[in-house]
XYZ file of C-alpha atoms in Angstrom:
761
model
C 20.083 -145.001 -21.865
C 23.704 -145.172 -20.550
C 22.437 -144.895 -17.013
C 20.092 -147.822 -17.544
C 22.912 -150.085 -18.880
C 25.115 -149.001 -16.023
C 22.471 -149.921 -13.444
C 21.937 -153.303 -15.100
C 25.688 -154.263 -15.402
C 26.872 -152.806 -12.114
C 25.486 -155.602 -9.830
C 27.397 -158.241 -11.812
C 30.601 -156.256 -11.498
C 30.001 -156.086 -7.780
C 29.559 -159.917 -7.772
C 32.931 -160.449 -9.467
C 34.633 -157.840 -7.291
C 33.231 -159.241 -4.026
C 34.347 -162.773 -5.002
C 37.855 -161.546 -5.812
C 38.043 -159.669 -2.515
C 36.855 -162.711 -0.587
C 39.517 -164.860 -2.348
C 42.291 -162.462 -1.587
C 41.228 -162.179 2.027
C 41.024 -165.956 2.304
C 44.553 -166.305 0.963
C 45.703 -163.715 3.375
C 43.806 -165.020 6.363
C 44.025 -168.493 7.787
C 42.306 -171.028 8.401
C 39.808 -172.155 5.937
C 36.710 -171.640 8.011
C 37.326 -167.956 7.939
C 37.886 -168.186 4.230
C 34.464 -169.763 3.649
C 32.880 -167.158 5.849
C 34.330 -164.425 3.685
C 32.793 -166.009 0.609
C 29.421 -166.266 2.382
C 29.743 -162.649 3.209
C 30.516 -161.783 -0.439
C 27.477 -163.775 -1.618
C 25.254 -162.075 0.973
C 26.505 -158.603 0.073
C 26.209 -159.167 -3.661
C 22.703 -160.619 -3.368
C 21.727 -157.765 -1.084
C 23.037 -155.181 -3.497
C 22.248 -156.635 -6.892
C 19.589 -159.211 -6.287
C 19.361 -162.937 -6.737
C 21.133 -163.249 -10.060
C 24.326 -161.372 -9.103
C 24.179 -163.396 -5.822
C 24.159 -166.689 -7.761
C 27.023 -165.379 -9.908
C 28.997 -164.665 -6.731
C 28.126 -168.195 -5.505
C 29.450 -169.774 -8.721
C 32.632 -167.680 -8.706
C 33.172 -168.368 -4.996
C 32.739 -172.175 -5.548
C 35.262 -172.109 -8.417
C 37.719 -170.128 -6.270
C 37.405 -172.575 -3.436
C 37.676 -175.579 -5.623
C 40.522 -174.516 -7.819
C 42.477 -172.187 -5.638
C 41.942 -172.647 -1.986
C 40.998 -176.249 -1.406
C 44.077 -177.755 -2.970
C 46.268 -175.515 -0.946
C 44.954 -176.863 2.305
C 46.748 -179.919 3.274
C 44.104 -181.376 5.516
C 41.548 -180.797 2.841
C 41.724 -183.563 0.364
C 39.611 -183.956 -2.644
C 37.477 -186.760 -1.558
C 33.912 -187.460 -0.755
C 33.983 -185.205 2.243
C 35.485 -182.336 0.360
C 32.859 -182.674 -2.310
C 30.213 -182.660 0.356
C 31.587 -179.532 1.898
C 31.666 -177.857 -1.464
C 28.080 -178.927 -2.065
C 27.085 -177.678 1.360
C 28.887 -174.416 0.605
C 27.078 -174.142 -2.652
C 23.760 -174.948 -1.028
C 24.291 -172.574 1.828
C 25.600 -169.905 -0.482
C 22.654 -170.439 -2.794
C 20.241 -170.079 0.091
C 22.042 -166.966 1.226
C 21.953 -165.622 -2.303
C 18.294 -166.601 -2.673
C 17.316 -165.148 0.669
C 19.267 -161.954 0.112
C 17.921 -161.695 -3.425
C 14.352 -162.147 -2.218
C 15.114 -159.788 0.566
C 16.512 -157.328 -1.942
C 13.500 -157.805 -4.218
C 11.136 -157.388 -1.304
C 13.019 -154.335 -0.221
C 12.853 -152.970 -3.746
C 9.173 -153.695 -3.998
C 8.720 -152.170 -0.578
C 10.600 -149.108 -1.719
C 8.526 -148.951 -4.917
C 5.368 -149.379 -2.927
C 6.540 -146.700 -0.564
C 7.290 -144.430 -3.483
C 3.901 -145.137 -4.985
C 2.315 -144.607 -1.623
C 4.139 -141.319 -1.272
C 3.062 -140.286 -4.741
C -0.502 -141.339 -3.958
C -0.356 -139.440 -0.677
C 0.996 -136.399 -2.434
C -1.663 -136.643 -5.149
C -4.356 -137.160 -2.556
C -3.045 -134.256 -0.527
C -3.119 -132.097 -3.644
C -6.633 -133.211 -4.457
C -7.712 -132.631 -0.880
C -6.043 -129.209 -0.884
C -7.587 -128.338 -4.225
C -10.983 -129.508 -3.066
C -10.504 -127.651 0.186
C -9.533 -124.531 -1.766
C -12.520 -125.009 -4.056
C -14.807 -125.465 -1.112
C -13.305 -122.452 0.612
C -13.624 -120.359 -2.574
C -17.164 -121.546 -3.040
C -17.975 -120.803 0.563
C -16.368 -117.347 0.267
C -18.223 -116.706 -2.968
C -21.477 -117.850 -1.430
C -20.789 -115.722 1.598
C -19.927 -112.739 -0.577
C -23.035 -113.340 -2.635
C -25.054 -113.518 0.540
C -23.492 -110.445 2.063
C -23.438 -108.253 -1.037
C -26.517 -109.458 -2.881
C -28.641 -106.753 -4.541
C -31.347 -107.637 -2.060
C -31.462 -107.884 1.698
C -31.310 -111.271 3.485
C -32.182 -112.023 7.041
C -33.408 -114.903 9.148
C -35.807 -114.774 12.083
C -36.041 -117.370 14.841
C -39.216 -118.697 16.372
C -39.652 -115.488 18.404
C -39.198 -113.250 15.398
C -35.708 -112.181 16.432
C -33.018 -111.519 13.863
C -30.445 -114.310 13.908
C -28.825 -113.674 10.546
C -28.629 -110.589 8.322
C -26.518 -109.691 5.303
C -24.403 -106.603 4.681
C -26.763 -105.225 2.032
C -29.619 -104.979 4.472
C -27.300 -103.560 7.107
C -26.217 -100.829 4.663
C -29.835 -100.031 3.865
C -30.721 -99.764 7.546
C -27.509 -98.051 8.656
C -26.896 -100.463 11.570
C -23.941 -102.619 12.595
C -24.580 -106.377 12.695
C -24.051 -106.493 16.466
C -26.838 -103.919 16.894
C -29.443 -106.087 15.185
C -28.611 -109.719 15.988
C -31.074 -110.936 18.587
C -33.332 -107.878 18.126
C -37.029 -108.447 17.288
C -37.706 -107.566 13.687
C -40.970 -105.889 14.676
C -39.026 -103.175 16.536
C -37.749 -101.909 13.169
C -41.211 -101.530 11.620
C -43.681 -98.672 11.492
C -46.924 -99.190 13.448
C -48.869 -100.130 10.312
C -46.178 -102.634 9.301
C -45.976 -104.067 12.837
C -49.674 -104.937 12.661
C -49.194 -106.616 9.303
C -46.139 -108.554 10.591
C -47.979 -109.769 13.684
C -50.830 -110.993 11.525
C -48.627 -112.806 8.999
C -45.720 -114.243 11.059
C -47.702 -116.932 12.945
C -49.340 -118.033 9.712
C -45.963 -118.052 7.983
C -44.479 -120.422 10.568
C -47.247 -122.857 9.798
C -47.426 -122.568 6.020
C -43.667 -122.218 5.491
C -43.794 -119.397 2.931
C -45.018 -115.884 2.312
C -44.769 -113.745 -0.836
C -44.944 -110.062 -1.758
C -45.424 -108.576 1.679
C -44.686 -104.845 1.825
C -43.195 -103.372 4.990
C -41.971 -99.939 6.013
C -38.725 -100.323 7.991
C -37.418 -97.474 10.146
C -33.708 -96.981 9.426
C -31.214 -95.881 12.029
C -31.378 -92.285 10.702
C -35.200 -92.489 11.082
C -35.769 -92.506 7.337
C -38.206 -95.075 5.980
C -37.229 -98.030 3.816
C -40.085 -99.525 1.813
C -39.390 -103.214 1.032
C -41.044 -106.163 -0.641
C -40.463 -109.355 1.428
C -40.542 -113.001 0.336
C -39.716 -115.748 2.824
C -39.494 -119.548 3.289
C -39.262 -121.455 6.570
C -36.596 -123.990 7.723
C -37.820 -126.899 9.879
C -35.862 -129.541 11.900
C -36.299 -133.307 11.554
C -39.274 -133.240 13.876
C -40.985 -130.569 11.794
C -40.425 -127.808 14.299
C -39.827 -124.287 12.935
C -36.148 -123.298 13.164
C -35.808 -120.015 11.305
C -36.820 -118.123 8.191
C -34.926 -117.347 5.024
C -36.195 -113.946 3.882
C -35.309 -111.792 0.900
C -36.079 -108.067 0.868
C -36.103 -105.770 -2.151
C -35.914 -101.994 -1.896
C -39.054 -100.826 -3.737
C -38.768 -97.104 -3.053
C -37.792 -96.349 -6.669
C -40.549 -98.600 -7.927
C -43.088 -96.902 -5.669
C -41.874 -93.492 -6.803
C -42.159 -94.622 -10.416
C -45.627 -96.016 -9.726
C -46.603 -92.768 -8.015
C -45.194 -90.781 -10.927
C -47.051 -93.006 -13.355
C -50.250 -92.652 -11.345
C -49.775 -88.888 -11.213
C -49.000 -88.828 -14.928
C -52.105 -90.839 -15.659
C -54.102 -88.542 -13.401
C -52.637 -85.492 -15.148
C -53.349 -87.033 -18.526
C -56.902 -87.798 -17.450
C -57.158 -84.265 -16.067
C -55.826 -82.819 -19.298
C -58.337 -84.845 -21.235
C -61.100 -83.594 -18.967
C -60.137 -79.907 -18.957
C -58.903 -79.623 -22.539
C -61.073 -77.311 -24.591
C -60.063 -79.187 -27.730
C -61.964 -82.302 -28.720
C -59.778 -85.423 -28.269
C -61.183 -88.448 -30.082
C -59.690 -91.921 -30.599
C -60.939 -94.482 -33.079
C -60.146 -98.147 -33.710
C -59.298 -99.882 -36.979
C -62.969 -99.801 -38.002
C -63.071 -96.025 -37.338
C -65.408 -96.485 -34.396
C -65.015 -94.035 -31.518
C -63.169 -95.400 -28.460
C -62.297 -92.140 -26.635
C -64.391 -88.972 -26.359
C -63.223 -86.391 -23.829
C -65.088 -83.560 -22.087
C -63.822 -81.082 -24.668
C -65.358 -83.204 -27.403
C -68.642 -83.225 -25.500
C -68.598 -79.406 -25.385
C -67.633 -79.057 -29.049
C -70.072 -81.574 -30.525
C -72.878 -81.551 -27.972
C -72.868 -85.359 -27.535
C -72.116 -87.117 -24.255
C -69.384 -89.768 -24.298
C -71.912 -92.552 -23.716
C -73.830 -91.455 -26.808
C -70.901 -91.743 -29.191
C -68.724 -94.547 -27.779
C -68.622 -97.339 -30.355
C -70.326 -95.172 -32.972
C -68.679 -94.506 -36.368
C -66.597 -91.375 -36.777
C -68.929 -90.201 -39.557
C -71.448 -89.290 -36.840
C -69.340 -86.168 -36.214
C -68.785 -85.202 -39.856
C -70.929 -83.459 -42.461
C -72.443 -86.039 -44.792
C -71.021 -84.354 -47.879
C -67.447 -84.857 -46.657
C -67.661 -88.067 -44.573
C -66.260 -90.281 -47.363
C -63.317 -87.939 -47.875
C -62.512 -87.986 -44.148
C -62.763 -91.782 -43.991
C -60.296 -92.176 -46.865
C -57.955 -89.653 -45.293
C -57.934 -91.496 -41.943
C -57.472 -94.888 -43.659
C -54.550 -93.619 -45.742
C -52.917 -92.096 -42.670
C -53.360 -95.327 -40.649
C -51.528 -97.280 -43.387
C -48.771 -94.702 -43.898
C -45.380 -94.562 -42.197
C -46.172 -91.222 -40.567
C -46.664 -91.142 -36.815
C -48.405 -87.772 -36.650
C -49.594 -84.818 -38.691
C -49.630 -81.443 -37.036
C -52.671 -79.236 -36.625
C -53.279 -77.129 -39.694
C -51.291 -79.299 -42.139
C -54.484 -80.458 -43.798
C -56.131 -77.064 -43.732
C -59.576 -76.195 -42.466
C -62.163 -78.954 -42.052
C -65.793 -78.996 -40.919
C -67.438 -80.767 -37.993
C -71.103 -81.482 -37.312
C -72.701 -80.971 -33.917
C -75.513 -82.994 -32.387
C -78.005 -80.310 -33.421
C -76.858 -80.637 -37.039
C -75.034 -77.314 -37.182
C -71.600 -77.230 -38.724
C -68.487 -75.395 -37.575
C -64.979 -74.777 -38.960
C -62.142 -76.671 -37.291
C -58.471 -77.593 -37.415
C -57.243 -81.055 -36.473
C -54.042 -82.929 -35.753
C -53.878 -86.709 -36.067
C -51.540 -89.329 -34.585
C -51.217 -93.102 -34.628
C -50.301 -95.443 -31.741
C -49.358 -99.105 -32.187
C -50.644 -101.317 -29.337
C -49.497 -104.780 -30.329
C -51.479 -105.717 -33.400
C -53.953 -102.907 -32.798
C -53.663 -99.448 -34.319
C -55.326 -96.578 -32.494
C -55.756 -93.275 -34.331
C -56.297 -90.169 -32.201
C -57.439 -86.797 -33.498
C -57.302 -83.499 -31.621
C -59.906 -81.179 -33.112
C -60.184 -77.469 -32.381
C -63.295 -75.390 -33.053
C -61.952 -72.230 -34.741
C -65.266 -70.397 -35.054
C -64.291 -67.842 -32.415
C -60.803 -67.498 -33.862
C -62.157 -66.851 -37.353
C -64.521 -64.264 -35.980
C -61.656 -62.716 -34.029
C -59.457 -62.768 -37.127
C -62.202 -61.084 -39.100
C -62.646 -58.498 -36.355
C -58.899 -58.032 -36.171
C -58.747 -57.609 -39.944
C -61.496 -55.008 -39.756
C -59.695 -53.275 -36.915
C -56.422 -53.405 -38.832
C -58.167 -51.903 -41.856
C -59.629 -49.161 -39.664
C -56.224 -48.481 -38.125
C -54.540 -48.501 -41.527
C -57.098 -46.160 -43.084
C -57.525 -43.906 -40.066
C -56.680 -40.248 -40.593
C -55.287 -40.218 -37.056
C -51.875 -41.566 -36.146
C -52.386 -44.786 -34.170
C -49.375 -46.069 -32.267
C -48.951 -48.792 -29.666
C -46.057 -49.083 -27.258
C -44.855 -51.220 -24.366
C -44.921 -50.102 -20.744
C -41.249 -49.240 -21.202
C -42.177 -46.842 -24.001
C -40.953 -48.928 -26.948
C -42.961 -48.549 -30.171
C -44.524 -51.831 -31.388
C -47.008 -50.679 -34.031
C -47.192 -47.691 -36.383
C -49.907 -46.996 -38.944
C -49.751 -45.113 -42.244
C -51.142 -41.897 -40.743
C -48.351 -41.971 -38.171
C -45.900 -42.093 -41.069
C -47.590 -39.090 -42.669
C -47.781 -37.125 -39.431
C -44.301 -37.739 -38.028
C -42.289 -38.607 -41.143
C -40.913 -41.931 -39.863
C -41.682 -45.138 -41.760
C -42.948 -48.137 -39.801
C -39.571 -49.870 -40.236
C -37.800 -46.825 -38.797
C -40.163 -46.331 -35.863
C -40.972 -49.837 -34.596
C -38.534 -50.886 -31.901
C -37.514 -47.303 -31.136
C -38.356 -45.482 -27.890
C -41.352 -43.178 -28.087
C -38.994 -40.440 -26.912
C -37.922 -39.866 -30.538
C -41.216 -37.963 -30.958
C -41.156 -36.052 -27.682
C -39.454 -32.695 -27.140
C -37.011 -32.858 -24.205
C -39.143 -30.538 -22.088
C -42.119 -32.934 -22.438
C -40.386 -36.182 -21.378
C -41.560 -35.860 -17.780
C -45.168 -35.788 -19.013
C -44.618 -39.061 -20.904
C -43.243 -40.669 -17.713
C -46.363 -39.561 -15.827
C -48.627 -40.902 -18.577
C -46.943 -44.331 -18.491
C -47.435 -44.421 -14.728
C -51.148 -43.698 -15.175
C -51.408 -46.368 -17.878
C -49.874 -48.963 -15.519
C -52.652 -48.086 -13.055
C -55.276 -48.738 -15.744
C -56.181 -45.087 -16.344
C -56.764 -43.416 -19.718
C -55.804 -39.970 -20.959
C -58.338 -38.226 -23.164
C -57.604 -35.531 -25.763
C -54.485 -34.130 -24.179
C -53.167 -31.304 -26.351
C -49.398 -31.129 -26.634
C -46.529 -30.757 -29.091
C -44.534 -33.532 -30.783
C -41.439 -33.529 -32.953
C -41.315 -34.807 -36.530
C -38.424 -36.650 -38.157
C -37.278 -33.412 -39.833
C -37.126 -31.662 -36.455
C -40.231 -29.526 -36.928
C -42.948 -29.497 -34.319
C -46.618 -30.324 -34.723
C -49.579 -29.623 -32.462
C -51.466 -32.813 -31.635
C -54.286 -34.079 -29.450
C -53.422 -37.319 -27.634
C -55.709 -40.058 -26.399
C -53.996 -42.913 -24.516
C -55.572 -46.166 -23.356
C -54.139 -49.271 -21.611
C -53.607 -52.405 -23.718
C -54.412 -55.648 -21.886
C -53.565 -59.257 -22.717
C -55.976 -62.190 -22.623
C -55.635 -62.367 -18.814
C -56.449 -58.699 -18.386
C -52.872 -57.763 -17.507
C -51.803 -54.345 -18.752
C -48.939 -54.911 -21.209
C -48.771 -51.614 -23.057
C -50.547 -48.505 -24.276
C -52.415 -47.472 -27.410
C -51.995 -43.888 -28.539
C -54.156 -41.925 -30.988
C -52.526 -38.693 -32.135
C -54.535 -36.180 -34.122
C -52.924 -33.268 -35.918
C -54.670 -30.187 -34.537
C -52.538 -27.631 -36.339
C -55.390 -26.736 -38.677
C -57.889 -26.916 -35.847
C -55.811 -24.531 -33.782
C -55.527 -22.235 -36.775
C -59.287 -22.364 -37.189
C -59.775 -21.796 -33.475
C -57.445 -18.851 -33.630
C -59.267 -17.520 -36.677
C -62.571 -18.099 -34.937
C -61.384 -16.259 -31.875
C -60.050 -13.486 -34.028
C -63.320 -13.459 -35.971
C -65.339 -13.237 -32.778
C -63.083 -10.503 -31.508
C -63.336 -8.554 -34.760
C -67.080 -9.139 -35.055
C -67.493 -7.963 -31.484
C -65.485 -4.863 -32.312
C -67.287 -4.271 -35.604
C -70.688 -4.684 -33.983
C -69.716 -2.535 -31.024
C -68.678 0.395 -33.255
C -72.079 1.058 -34.938
C -73.932 0.168 -31.767
C -71.856 2.708 -29.856
C -72.651 5.369 -32.435
C -76.367 4.489 -32.413
C -76.462 4.440 -28.615
C -74.646 7.741 -28.366
C -76.874 9.494 -30.908
C -80.097 8.178 -29.430
C -78.850 8.911 -25.924
C -78.284 12.554 -26.765
C -81.750 12.798 -28.311
C -83.312 10.966 -25.349
C -81.739 13.300 -22.820
C -83.050 16.323 -24.775
C -79.622 17.755 -25.436
C -80.647 18.841 -28.928
C -84.317 19.625 -28.267
C -83.713 23.273 -29.107
C -81.354 22.440 -31.980
C -83.401 20.603 -34.601
C -80.556 20.453 -37.139
C -78.271 18.732 -34.638
C -81.076 16.473 -33.569
C -81.768 15.552 -37.199
C -78.072 14.844 -37.699
C -78.045 12.497 -34.701
C -81.004 10.663 -36.195
C -79.157 10.363 -39.555
C -76.073 8.975 -37.804
C -78.190 6.424 -35.958
C -79.889 5.400 -39.214
C -76.572 5.098 -41.078
C -75.009 2.995 -38.336
C -78.132 0.843 -38.173
C -77.855 0.189 -41.912
C -74.170 -0.574 -41.477
C -75.033 -2.961 -38.653
C -77.628 -4.698 -40.825
C -75.091 -5.068 -43.661
C -72.511 -6.443 -41.251
C -74.913 -8.998 -39.832
C -76.058 -9.987 -43.323
C -72.463 -10.351 -44.537
C -71.551 -12.465 -41.504
C -74.563 -14.705 -42.076
C -73.822 -15.003 -45.815
C -70.170 -15.872 -45.156
C -71.084 -18.428 -42.506
C -73.596 -20.096 -44.827
C -71.044 -20.196 -47.643
C -68.288 -21.640 -45.438
C -70.534 -24.242 -43.808
C -71.995 -25.328 -47.147
C -75.511 -24.368 -46.106
C -75.770 -21.985 -49.077
C -75.721 -24.133 -52.193
C -75.564 -22.057 -55.358
C -77.790 -23.234 -58.216
C -75.691 -22.824 -61.360
C -77.300 -22.078 -64.694
C -76.233 -20.817 -68.095
C -75.842 -17.040 -67.864
C -74.772 -14.383 -70.350
C -71.711 -12.490 -69.178
C -72.797 -9.254 -70.880
C -76.145 -9.298 -69.039
C -74.450 -9.914 -65.711
C -72.034 -7.060 -66.304
C -74.791 -4.673 -67.395
C -77.016 -5.389 -64.382
C -74.107 -4.894 -61.995
C -73.004 -1.660 -63.689
C -76.554 -0.262 -63.663
C -76.799 -0.988 -59.935
C -73.540 0.857 -59.192
C -73.673 3.696 -61.750
C -75.429 6.188 -59.465
C -72.963 5.412 -56.664
C -70.082 6.025 -59.098
C -71.498 9.288 -60.261
C -71.971 10.340 -56.631
C -68.202 9.902 -56.242
C -67.587 11.706 -59.553
C -66.241 8.562 -61.219
C -66.777 7.254 -64.730
C -67.831 3.570 -64.894
C -66.821 2.013 -68.202
C -68.194 -1.427 -69.232
C -66.494 -3.467 -71.971
C -68.991 -6.295 -72.477
C -68.450 -9.667 -74.097
C -71.344 -12.053 -74.574
C -70.324 -15.518 -73.385
C -72.516 -18.204 -71.832
C -71.127 -19.231 -68.456
C -72.231 -21.549 -65.625
C -73.135 -19.258 -62.756
C -75.578 -18.380 -60.028
C -76.633 -14.970 -61.412
C -77.528 -13.298 -58.100
C -74.269 -14.423 -56.496
C -72.168 -13.187 -59.446
C -74.014 -9.850 -59.478
C -73.308 -9.627 -55.704
C -69.636 -10.299 -56.390
C -69.429 -7.712 -59.202
C -71.257 -5.027 -57.220
C -69.055 -5.694 -54.184
C -65.883 -5.351 -56.281
C -67.255 -2.234 -58.073
C -68.236 -0.737 -54.694
C -64.686 -1.223 -53.373
C -63.227 0.307 -56.573
C -65.507 3.349 -56.214
C -64.767 3.814 -52.495
C -60.998 3.734 -52.955
C -60.798 5.894 -56.147
C -60.286 9.640 -56.314
C -62.971 11.859 -57.891
C -62.537 12.281 -61.622
C -61.110 8.827 -62.109
C -62.332 5.907 -64.187
C -63.355 2.337 -63.371
C -63.420 -0.396 -66.008
C -65.513 -3.581 -65.964
C -64.449 -6.064 -68.647
C -64.449 -9.792 -69.502
C -62.399 -11.911 -71.872
C -61.668 -15.531 -72.687
C -58.822 -16.821 -70.561
C -56.055 -18.453 -72.600
C -55.948 -22.284 -72.064
C -52.229 -22.158 -71.471
C -52.787 -19.546 -68.767
C -55.325 -21.537 -66.805
C -53.933 -22.509 -63.409
C -54.383 -25.945 -61.938
C -56.505 -26.055 -58.804
C -53.864 -27.827 -56.771
C -51.254 -27.042 -54.190
C -48.381 -26.751 -56.657
C -49.800 -23.724 -58.474
C -48.409 -25.007 -61.794
C -50.454 -24.578 -64.981
C -51.708 -27.363 -67.191
C -51.008 -27.576 -70.869
C -53.857 -26.237 -72.998
C -54.652 -29.676 -74.378
C -55.104 -31.046 -70.826
C -57.734 -28.456 -69.795
C -61.282 -29.775 -70.256
C -62.916 -26.275 -70.045
C -62.186 -22.736 -71.196
C -62.879 -20.007 -68.685
C -63.860 -16.377 -68.873
C -61.997 -13.822 -66.830
C -63.760 -10.803 -65.337
C -61.654 -7.744 -64.508
C -62.527 -4.682 -62.380
C -59.828 -2.039 -62.744
C -59.550 1.256 -60.829
C -57.112 4.170 -60.594
C -57.120 4.295 -56.814
C -54.307 4.301 -54.294
C -53.331 0.652 -54.865
C -52.560 -2.208 -52.457
C -49.154 -2.990 -50.937
C -47.681 -6.251 -52.278
C -47.553 -7.837 -48.808
C -51.355 -7.519 -48.506
C -52.407 -8.837 -51.916
C -53.313 -12.200 -50.355
C -54.660 -11.069 -46.995
C -57.258 -8.691 -48.435
C -59.474 -11.749 -49.060
C -59.465 -12.704 -45.395
C -62.266 -11.712 -43.055
C -62.195 -8.234 -41.522
C -59.000 -7.383 -43.366
C -58.448 -3.769 -44.473
C -55.483 -2.199 -46.209
C -55.769 0.656 -43.742
C -57.286 0.249 -40.295
C -59.269 3.464 -40.746
C -60.965 2.255 -43.909
C -63.774 0.570 -42.037
C -64.621 3.769 -40.282
C -64.039 6.190 -43.170
C -65.298 4.079 -46.063
C -68.116 2.302 -44.256
C -67.150 -1.276 -45.199
C -67.636 -4.370 -43.070
C -64.342 -6.071 -43.984
C -66.186 -9.179 -45.170
C -66.997 -8.300 -48.785
C -63.873 -9.763 -50.407
C -64.085 -12.901 -48.216
C -67.682 -13.395 -49.429
C -66.598 -12.846 -53.039
C -63.867 -15.478 -52.668
C -66.279 -18.084 -51.270
C -68.799 -17.402 -54.076
C -66.164 -17.789 -56.801
C -64.761 -20.969 -55.204
C -68.259 -22.519 -55.367
C -68.216 -21.729 -59.106
C -64.976 -23.714 -59.451
C -63.213 -20.461 -60.250
C -60.561 -18.354 -58.623
C -60.200 -14.712 -57.618
C -57.076 -12.597 -57.251
C -55.790 -9.037 -57.377
C -52.931 -7.286 -59.121
C -51.963 -3.839 -57.890
C -49.355 -1.101 -57.951
C -49.220 1.579 -55.253
C -50.370 4.960 -56.520
C -51.532 3.537 -59.849
C -54.554 1.409 -58.995
C -55.688 -2.206 -58.713
C -57.345 -4.854 -60.872
C -59.462 -7.598 -59.320
C -59.898 -10.720 -61.452
C -62.124 -13.747 -61.150
C -62.879 -16.619 -63.517
C -65.965 -18.616 -64.358
C -66.313 -21.761 -66.508
C -68.078 -21.322 -69.839
C -70.759 -23.670 -71.127
C -69.153 -26.730 -72.773
C -70.802 -26.254 -76.195
C -69.117 -22.879 -76.536
C -65.850 -24.235 -75.191
C -65.844 -26.931 -77.853
């Protein structure tokens, strides 16, 4: 505010100061004319500096100075009419000077203000122009950048089809520099098929002014192919002549790959539908069939044309169609997207011929806008159920088999193990499965197992190979092996199945059979040799002149023939008993009668050997085959007579066996309590005073061709089969036979028979 007041007051101070200076100079300078000039000068300066009003102030002050100070001091200037005129002229001239200088000052000021305004306007305009220029430049740069780096390619072709403009995006796609393509015909970049399409479309494009969705294959600089979709518009001059094109290109390689993948996927899906063995069926909201694949045709026997648009109930048994319809409706309204196969359990389907079959089904729902499509995949499980039944039967056979059945991989790892394998080898299934088969094989047999696995891989089988295997407890067992390849569903060999049979008993029987044959051969050869020798001597006439010797040879031949007949009969009887061909018919028999008949048959033989046969009878009714028991008693009495010294005694007795003494017919050999025994038995005893039997042979004497002394067969005339026959006869009576003996004191043979139940009670 102080500055404003200063600027307003300052011109008037200048007016007063300039007047004072002009007065002083006038007083100092002479003459008057110069004095007036100074005042004019003061007025002009003041008006020029401060404007018209300070100029008029200077004029007034200058007039007063002249009138009151200077004019009176000039002698030749008197205050008269002339002086007044001069003063008036001074005032007029001074006023004009002040007015002119003031107007000049005002004009100058206005000119300066106008100049300032003009400068400000110029500056503002320059700023606006610069801003607009910057905006235009930015816009042009942005447009250029958008053009050059657009996500699509841009180019322009002239009337000859040459490239006159191309953006950086397309250059990057093609791998060229701009200078390499400008002026080059676009057709040179195309494949032959695309060149033909371009040549057909470009002339028409120049006339119509546009083209859409043309696909071209462009050869890039690296000779790779760029597949593009081209859209273009034409630019014409004022006369309507074609100037150039504006074309956009989009890289559609990814789209084409996606379309190809989709097409392939659709083809695969269609192929899957066609080759699937399962029935794939889709239905609409009304449960009418809209999809029926080849698998469904095979399963149901209908063709797709026969069932399309038909209700789903066509494929269902009538008794369950309502249930299935409700199930599908509930599923379609539920929030579930799918239910897996087997969740619902087994269902039934109906074929075209009316037959039904068991099936499993999965179900899924697909939302297509407002439409709901339900698709079911149905699998006929008839074959599977039959296979499961067969597998169950096979598993039952394997589980109940008396043979060990084991399966293993081609690397020899055990994968299955039945109960008989547990019994044979001692390992439980949990212990054996997952272990190498080598746990059963003695070290010296491992190379054989390697060879067997090699044969299995070649598809060969091994039949009844006899070998040795090791049990869990370390003992060895003789087995017969049969190995076969195990194949998967494709026929590929994936393992081996092994059947192991314990042949320990069989080998024992074979050994016994071989021994039996050997002994029989020996026993038959002995009497035959004697017969042949005796008859040979007679035939050659050696004893023609010695009738006693000849008669003796005939006696020897007769005795050996009888012995041979007994041997053959005993062998046949034993074989029939062991094979079960001789079935004894049991009946109620009196023990006293059996004893008496046997004693009567052997009494003469005893007396011949100077022995006393003592019978201690007891009348008890027993279940027995009388002839077989008499054979047993006579056989035992015959042995007692043969092995007793003359003058001795032989006792035949029977008594009731104590219940508490009755042994159990089991492997443990323990006795039952009397209350647990359903029958009471009688015990026969044949006691002699012969030489006795060593303790180590008390069990073996009942075996075939067993003698206490090897010479007994020759000296005593036995066959070695009598006790074995007795044992088999007693076993068929559900009894037992045994011997108690002391060397030098004699032996007692016992056997038991069951009594009739009425007497036992």
